[in-house]
């Protein structure tokens, strides 16, 4: 059973969402930002992370940036507020969903990311902003694709 960790401010809506995801076959754990998140990640070892964010909340986005830099754990942002058109934070996450959250849509997005991460799991080389995907022969720097010839890729 895939394990999900939901990091959010306490709310009835997210508890309901967690229950719906559990009914869809996911093992859900919830935590708040007040808890030591890195300890929770190692203790729960989730397959996917759901993080509730307010669009301009820089501490949350910095946490996501650091997490994505250090691991290949898929992250879905649950956006509580309006999203400005020019907001760059969504480059840091694998997917996002805005309020009101639809449990069926979220379950489908979670499953898609889990399937995608299984196909590429363990086949990434990361060094700071550089990511080399050995499965797909893709190279990215700072989240942007780098076009390489075969010889350059070798």
mmCIF file of C-alpha atoms in Angstrom:
data_model
loop_
_atom_site.group_PDB
_atom_site.id
_atom_site.type_symbol
_atom_site.label_atom_id
_atom_site.label_comp_id
_atom_site.label_asym_id
_atom_site.label_seq_id
_atom_site.Cartn_x
_atom_site.Cartn_y
_atom_site.Cartn_z
ATOM 1 C CA UNK A 1 0.000 0.000 0.000
ATOM 2 C CA UNK A 2 1.560 3.357 -1.035
ATOM 3 C CA UNK A 3 2.444 5.627 1.898
ATOM 4 C CA UNK A 4 1.553 9.324 1.796
ATOM 5 C CA UNK A 5 2.596 12.004 4.253
ATOM 6 C CA UNK A 6 0.380 15.088 4.385
ATOM 7 C CA UNK A 7 2.045 18.137 5.921
ATOM 8 C CA UNK A 8 -0.487 20.848 6.606
ATOM 9 C CA UNK A 9 -2.103 23.165 9.071
ATOM 10 C CA UNK A 10 -4.754 21.268 10.971
ATOM 11 C CA UNK A 11 -8.138 21.497 9.291
ATOM 12 C CA UNK A 12 -11.242 19.372 8.982
ATOM 13 C CA UNK A 13 -11.009 19.580 5.198
ATOM 14 C CA UNK A 14 -7.588 17.893 5.158
ATOM 15 C CA UNK A 15 -8.696 15.239 7.644
ATOM 16 C CA UNK A 16 -11.596 14.455 5.316
ATOM 17 C CA UNK A 17 -9.209 14.419 2.346
ATOM 18 C CA UNK A 18 -6.890 12.042 4.194
ATOM 19 C CA UNK A 19 -9.811 9.704 4.915
ATOM 20 C CA UNK A 20 -10.855 9.778 1.242
ATOM 21 C CA UNK A 21 -7.309 8.946 0.139
ATOM 22 C CA UNK A 22 -7.229 6.071 2.646
ATOM 23 C CA UNK A 23 -10.469 4.750 1.131
ATOM 24 C CA UNK A 24 -8.727 4.902 -2.267
ATOM 25 C CA UNK A 25 -6.036 2.536 -0.992
ATOM 26 C CA UNK A 26 -3.340 4.873 0.327
ATOM 27 C CA UNK A 27 -1.750 4.712 3.778
ATOM 28 C CA UNK A 28 -1.988 8.349 4.947
ATOM 29 C CA UNK A 29 -0.190 10.044 7.808
ATOM 30 C CA UNK A 30 -0.687 13.672 8.741
ATOM 31 C CA UNK A 31 1.741 16.114 10.306
ATOM 32 C CA UNK A 32 1.952 19.829 10.901
ATOM 33 C CA UNK A 33 4.865 22.137 10.197
ATOM 34 C CA UNK A 34 5.314 22.471 13.960
ATOM 35 C CA UNK A 35 6.650 18.920 14.061
ATOM 36 C CA UNK A 36 10.173 18.057 12.952
ATOM 37 C CA UNK A 37 9.433 17.257 9.330
ATOM 38 C CA UNK A 38 12.782 15.651 8.508
ATOM 39 C CA UNK A 39 12.331 13.182 11.374
ATOM 40 C CA UNK A 40 8.820 12.400 10.142
ATOM 41 C CA UNK A 41 10.102 11.773 6.633
ATOM 42 C CA UNK A 42 12.661 9.273 7.871
ATOM 43 C CA UNK A 43 10.230 7.635 10.312
ATOM 44 C CA UNK A 44 7.319 7.295 7.848
ATOM 45 C CA UNK A 45 9.455 6.934 4.687
ATOM 46 C CA UNK A 46 6.559 8.020 2.454
ATOM 47 C CA UNK A 47 6.292 7.272 -1.242
ATOM 48 C CA UNK A 48 4.831 10.729 -1.873
ATOM 49 C CA UNK A 49 4.518 13.997 0.040
ATOM 50 C CA UNK A 50 1.467 16.277 0.029
ATOM 51 C CA UNK A 51 2.232 19.775 1.324
ATOM 52 C CA UNK A 52 -0.389 22.436 1.995
ATOM 53 C CA UNK A 53 0.944 25.863 1.069
ATOM 54 C CA UNK A 54 -0.168 29.446 0.828
ATOM 55 C CA UNK A 55 1.179 30.828 -2.445
ATOM 56 C CA UNK A 56 3.450 33.542 -0.993
ATOM 57 C CA UNK A 57 4.628 31.435 2.011
ATOM 58 C CA UNK A 58 8.388 31.466 1.416
ATOM 59 C CA UNK A 59 9.271 29.118 4.314
ATOM 60 C CA UNK A 60 7.155 26.328 2.858
ATOM 61 C CA UNK A 61 8.563 26.799 -0.649
ATOM 62 C CA UNK A 62 12.108 26.851 0.756
ATOM 63 C CA UNK A 63 11.383 23.538 2.517
ATOM 64 C CA UNK A 64 10.118 22.060 -0.773
ATOM 65 C CA UNK A 65 13.159 23.379 -2.688
ATOM 66 C CA UNK A 66 15.544 21.794 -0.173
ATOM 67 C CA UNK A 67 13.625 18.516 -0.185
ATOM 68 C CA UNK A 68 13.611 18.307 -4.000
ATOM 69 C CA UNK A 69 17.311 19.183 -4.123
ATOM 70 C CA UNK A 70 18.170 16.385 -1.669
ATOM 71 C CA UNK A 71 15.738 13.648 -2.728
ATOM 72 C CA UNK A 72 13.599 12.362 -5.570
ATOM 73 C CA UNK A 73 10.471 12.132 -3.389
ATOM 74 C CA UNK A 74 7.436 13.252 -5.439
ATOM 75 C CA UNK A 75 5.701 16.337 -4.005
ATOM 76 C CA UNK A 76 2.179 17.602 -4.627
ATOM 77 C CA UNK A 77 1.393 21.105 -3.372
ATOM 78 C CA UNK A 78 -2.092 21.640 -1.955
ATOM 79 C CA UNK A 79 -2.551 25.356 -2.567
ATOM 80 C CA UNK A 80 -4.885 27.046 -0.115
ATOM 81 C CA UNK A 81 -5.067 30.500 -1.680
ATOM 82 C CA UNK A 82 -5.037 32.318 -4.985
ATOM 83 C CA UNK A 83 -2.001 31.740 -7.152
ATOM 84 C CA UNK A 84 -0.383 34.757 -8.828
ATOM 85 C CA UNK A 85 0.255 34.236 -12.570
ATOM 86 C CA UNK A 86 3.964 35.026 -12.215
ATOM 87 C CA UNK A 87 4.584 32.852 -9.133
ATOM 88 C CA UNK A 88 7.630 30.606 -9.771
ATOM 89 C CA UNK A 89 7.071 28.193 -6.853
ATOM 90 C CA UNK A 90 5.294 25.611 -8.977
ATOM 91 C CA UNK A 91 8.545 24.779 -10.732
ATOM 92 C CA UNK A 92 9.627 23.131 -7.470
ATOM 93 C CA UNK A 93 6.765 20.618 -7.189
ATOM 94 C CA UNK A 94 5.737 17.649 -9.303
ATOM 95 C CA UNK A 95 2.058 18.650 -9.301
ATOM 96 C CA UNK A 96 -0.381 20.920 -7.476
ATOM 97 C CA UNK A 97 -4.056 21.193 -6.673
ATOM 98 C CA UNK A 98 -5.960 24.287 -5.565
ATOM 99 C CA UNK A 99 -8.739 24.563 -3.009
ATOM 100 C CA UNK A 100 -11.399 23.229 -2.945
ATOM 101 C CA UNK A 101 -9.622 19.875 -3.122
ATOM 102 C CA UNK A 102 -11.373 17.084 -4.989
ATOM 103 C CA UNK A 103 -10.435 13.733 -3.435
ATOM 104 C CA UNK A 104 -10.904 11.716 -6.652
ATOM 105 C CA UNK A 105 -8.767 14.104 -8.678
ATOM 106 C CA UNK A 106 -6.068 14.120 -6.005
ATOM 107 C CA UNK A 107 -6.079 10.300 -5.813
ATOM 108 C CA UNK A 108 -5.629 10.141 -9.604
ATOM 109 C CA UNK A 109 -2.756 12.642 -9.493
ATOM 110 C CA UNK A 110 -1.097 10.754 -6.636
ATOM 111 C CA UNK A 111 -1.359 7.462 -8.529
ATOM 112 C CA UNK A 112 0.051 9.038 -11.697
ATOM 113 C CA UNK A 113 3.077 10.387 -9.823
ATOM 114 C CA UNK A 114 3.630 7.091 -8.017
ATOM 115 C CA UNK A 115 3.542 5.223 -11.345
ATOM 116 C CA UNK A 116 5.933 7.742 -12.873
ATOM 117 C CA UNK A 117 8.358 7.522 -9.949
ATOM 118 C CA UNK A 118 8.355 3.698 -10.164
ATOM 119 C CA UNK A 119 9.402 3.912 -13.810
ATOM 120 C CA UNK A 120 12.303 6.229 -13.016
ATOM 121 C CA UNK A 121 12.938 5.211 -9.407
ATOM 122 C CA UNK A 122 16.570 5.027 -8.370
ATOM 123 C CA UNK A 123 17.828 6.046 -11.797
ATOM 124 C CA UNK A 124 18.644 9.676 -10.957
ATOM 125 C CA UNK A 125 22.021 11.247 -10.316
ATOM 126 C CA UNK A 126 21.764 14.569 -8.461
ATOM 127 C CA UNK A 127 24.374 17.166 -7.631
ATOM 128 C CA UNK A 128 23.106 20.540 -6.431
ATOM 129 C CA UNK A 129 20.993 21.863 -9.362
ATOM 130 C CA UNK A 130 22.123 19.160 -11.828
ATOM 131 C CA UNK A 131 19.873 16.103 -12.319
ATOM 132 C CA UNK A 132 20.692 13.279 -14.730
ATOM 133 C CA UNK A 133 17.858 10.831 -15.413
ATOM 134 C CA UNK A 134 19.585 7.655 -16.571
ATOM 135 C CA UNK A 135 16.328 5.945 -17.544
ATOM 136 C CA UNK A 136 15.142 8.666 -19.918
ATOM 137 C CA UNK A 137 18.582 10.108 -20.801
ATOM 138 C CA UNK A 138 17.439 13.563 -19.671
ATOM 139 C CA UNK A 139 19.590 16.255 -18.066
ATOM 140 C CA UNK A 140 18.219 19.245 -16.172
ATOM 141 C CA UNK A 141 19.956 22.152 -14.477
ATOM 142 C CA UNK A 142 17.894 24.213 -12.070
ATOM 143 C CA UNK A 143 14.749 22.458 -13.290
ATOM 144 C CA UNK A 144 15.334 23.414 -16.938
ATOM 145 C CA UNK A 145 16.004 20.777 -19.585
ATOM 146 C CA UNK A 146 19.446 20.796 -21.191
ATOM 147 C CA UNK A 147 19.627 19.694 -24.821
ATOM 148 C CA UNK A 148 22.660 17.482 -25.358
ATOM 149 C CA UNK A 149 23.938 15.484 -28.290
ATOM 150 C CA UNK A 150 24.475 11.770 -27.705
ATOM 151 C CA UNK A 151 28.238 12.305 -27.498
ATOM 152 C CA UNK A 152 27.790 15.105 -24.937
ATOM 153 C CA UNK A 153 25.468 12.927 -22.889
ATOM 154 C CA UNK A 154 27.999 10.040 -22.855
#
